[in-house]
XYZ file of C-alpha atoms in Angstrom:
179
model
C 100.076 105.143 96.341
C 101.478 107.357 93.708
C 98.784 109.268 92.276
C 100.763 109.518 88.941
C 100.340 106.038 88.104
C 97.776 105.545 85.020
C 94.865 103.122 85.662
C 94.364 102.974 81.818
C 98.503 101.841 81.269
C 98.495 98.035 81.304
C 101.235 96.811 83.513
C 104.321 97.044 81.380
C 107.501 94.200 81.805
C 108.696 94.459 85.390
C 111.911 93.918 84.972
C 112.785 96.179 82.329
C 111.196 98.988 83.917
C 113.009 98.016 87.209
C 116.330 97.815 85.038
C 115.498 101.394 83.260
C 114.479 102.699 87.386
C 117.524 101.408 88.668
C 120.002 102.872 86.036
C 118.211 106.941 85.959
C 118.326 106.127 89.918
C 121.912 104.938 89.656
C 120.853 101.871 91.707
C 121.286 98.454 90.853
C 120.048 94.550 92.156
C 120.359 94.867 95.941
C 120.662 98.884 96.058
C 117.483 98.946 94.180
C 115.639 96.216 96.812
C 116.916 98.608 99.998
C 115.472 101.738 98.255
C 111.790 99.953 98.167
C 112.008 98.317 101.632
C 112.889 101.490 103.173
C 109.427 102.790 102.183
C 108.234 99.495 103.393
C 109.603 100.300 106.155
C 107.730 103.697 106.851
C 104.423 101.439 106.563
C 106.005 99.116 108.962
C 106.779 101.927 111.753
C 102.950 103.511 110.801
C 101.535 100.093 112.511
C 103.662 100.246 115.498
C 102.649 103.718 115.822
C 98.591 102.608 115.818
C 99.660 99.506 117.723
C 99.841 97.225 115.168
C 102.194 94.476 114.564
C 104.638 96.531 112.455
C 104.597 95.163 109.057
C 104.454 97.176 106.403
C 103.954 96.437 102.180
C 104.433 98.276 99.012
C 103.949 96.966 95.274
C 105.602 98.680 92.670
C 104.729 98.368 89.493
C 106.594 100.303 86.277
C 109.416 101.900 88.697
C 106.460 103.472 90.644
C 104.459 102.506 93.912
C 101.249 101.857 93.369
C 100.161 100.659 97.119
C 101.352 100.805 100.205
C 99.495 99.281 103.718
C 100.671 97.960 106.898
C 98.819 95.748 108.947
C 95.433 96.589 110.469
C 94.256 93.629 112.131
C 93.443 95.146 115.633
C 91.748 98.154 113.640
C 89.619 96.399 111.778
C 89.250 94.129 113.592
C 89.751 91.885 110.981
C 92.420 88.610 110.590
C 93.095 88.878 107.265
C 94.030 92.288 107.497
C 97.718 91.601 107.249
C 99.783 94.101 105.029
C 100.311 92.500 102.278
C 96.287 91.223 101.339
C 95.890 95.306 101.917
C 98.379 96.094 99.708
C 97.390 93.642 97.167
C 93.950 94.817 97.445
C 94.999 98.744 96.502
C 97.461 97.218 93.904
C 94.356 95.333 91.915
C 92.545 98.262 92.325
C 95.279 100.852 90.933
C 95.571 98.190 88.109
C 91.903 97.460 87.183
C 92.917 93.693 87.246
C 93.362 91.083 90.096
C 96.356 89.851 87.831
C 99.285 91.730 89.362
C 101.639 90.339 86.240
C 104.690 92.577 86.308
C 104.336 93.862 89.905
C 107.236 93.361 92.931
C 105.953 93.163 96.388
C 107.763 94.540 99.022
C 107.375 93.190 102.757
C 109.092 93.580 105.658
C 108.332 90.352 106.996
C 108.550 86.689 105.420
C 105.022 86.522 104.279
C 102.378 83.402 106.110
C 100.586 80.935 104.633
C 97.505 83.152 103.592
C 99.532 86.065 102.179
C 101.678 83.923 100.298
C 98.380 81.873 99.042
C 97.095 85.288 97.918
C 100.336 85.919 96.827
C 100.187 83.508 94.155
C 96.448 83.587 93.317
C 97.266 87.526 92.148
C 99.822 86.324 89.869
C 102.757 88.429 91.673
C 105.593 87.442 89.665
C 108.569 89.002 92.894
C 108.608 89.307 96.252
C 111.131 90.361 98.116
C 110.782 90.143 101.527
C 112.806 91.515 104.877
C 112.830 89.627 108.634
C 112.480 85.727 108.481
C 109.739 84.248 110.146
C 110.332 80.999 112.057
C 106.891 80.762 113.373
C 104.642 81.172 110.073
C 106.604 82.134 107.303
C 105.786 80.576 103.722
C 108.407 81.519 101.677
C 111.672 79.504 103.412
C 111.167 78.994 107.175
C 108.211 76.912 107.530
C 106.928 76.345 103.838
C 108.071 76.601 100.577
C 104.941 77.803 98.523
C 106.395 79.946 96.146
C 108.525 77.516 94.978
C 106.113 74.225 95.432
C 106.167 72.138 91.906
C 102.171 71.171 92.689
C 101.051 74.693 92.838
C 100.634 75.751 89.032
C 102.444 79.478 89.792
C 105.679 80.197 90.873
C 107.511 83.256 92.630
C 110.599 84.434 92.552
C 111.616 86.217 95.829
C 114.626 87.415 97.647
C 114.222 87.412 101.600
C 116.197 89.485 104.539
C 117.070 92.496 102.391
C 117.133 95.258 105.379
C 116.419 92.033 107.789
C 117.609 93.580 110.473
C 116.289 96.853 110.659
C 112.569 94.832 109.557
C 113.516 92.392 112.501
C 114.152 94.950 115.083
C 111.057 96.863 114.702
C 109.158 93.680 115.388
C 111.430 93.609 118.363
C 111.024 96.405 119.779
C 107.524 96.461 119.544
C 106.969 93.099 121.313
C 108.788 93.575 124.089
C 106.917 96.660 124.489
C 104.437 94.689 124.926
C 105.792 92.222 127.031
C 106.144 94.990 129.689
């Protein structure tokens, strides 16, 4: 998390701030997306490393990240434990407010069902996400939630920016595994 960020600042209009980041930055749409995954990326490779399914999360929230978790499952021995309920979790908590208006979360992996549930119960207005997942993902392989006209939120979200680099790492650590 960066300890910079303001508890007191009330979250401030996402993309303007991501427009004013992106320009001082000289980055723009998709450069802008690869710059946050990377660091999602870092969380991702700090699971593997505590053998964890490597997934990793940030949220950023006026240009700045204000949390950043990868999953903890087997250390916690908890199943909701994936990265992105952490990383909401630290995100609320940097804000003072469940209501993560004006945040983006970054994942490395298509979020499931649950994550994409508490997705849209903290109000997360983007996600942009990394490696599809055929087997539980939410957003476009399996489900649809963030887009679902009963549900009375929507997301917007852009999926497989750095997919391959998110998909390998998965890879690689499963058929570690597997041996």
């Amino acid at each position: 998390m960066d300890p910079d960020y303001s508890d007191d600042l009330s979250p401030p209009d996402e993309s303007m701030d991501d427009l004013l980041n992106a320009f001082e930055h000289g980055l723009t749409g998709e450069h802008m997306h690869t710059r946050w995954m990377r660091l999602a990326l870092e969380e991702a490779r700090m699971a593997a490393a505590e053998d964890e399914v490597p997934v990793g999360a940030i949220v950023v929230a006026a240009g700045r990240v204000i949390a950043s978790a990868h999953n903890q499952r087997e250390q916690l021995a908890d199943p909701t434990a994936h990265a992105e309920m952490i990383a909401l979790t630290q995100a609320a908590a940097a804000l003072g407010s469940w209501r993560l208006e004006g945040c983006t979360l970054y994942v490395t992996l298509e979020p499931c069902p649950m994550c994409a549930g508490a997705i849209l119960q903290a109000r997360v207005p983007v996600v942009v996400w990394g490696a599809a997942d055929p087997k539980a993902g939410a957003v476009e392989s399996l489900y649809r939630l963030f887009e679902d006209p009963r549900l009375n939120h929507r997301v917007d979200h852009t999926g497989r920016v750095l997919a391959d680099e998110c998909g390998q790492i998965l890879s690689t650590f499963f058929r570690g595994k597997r041996k």
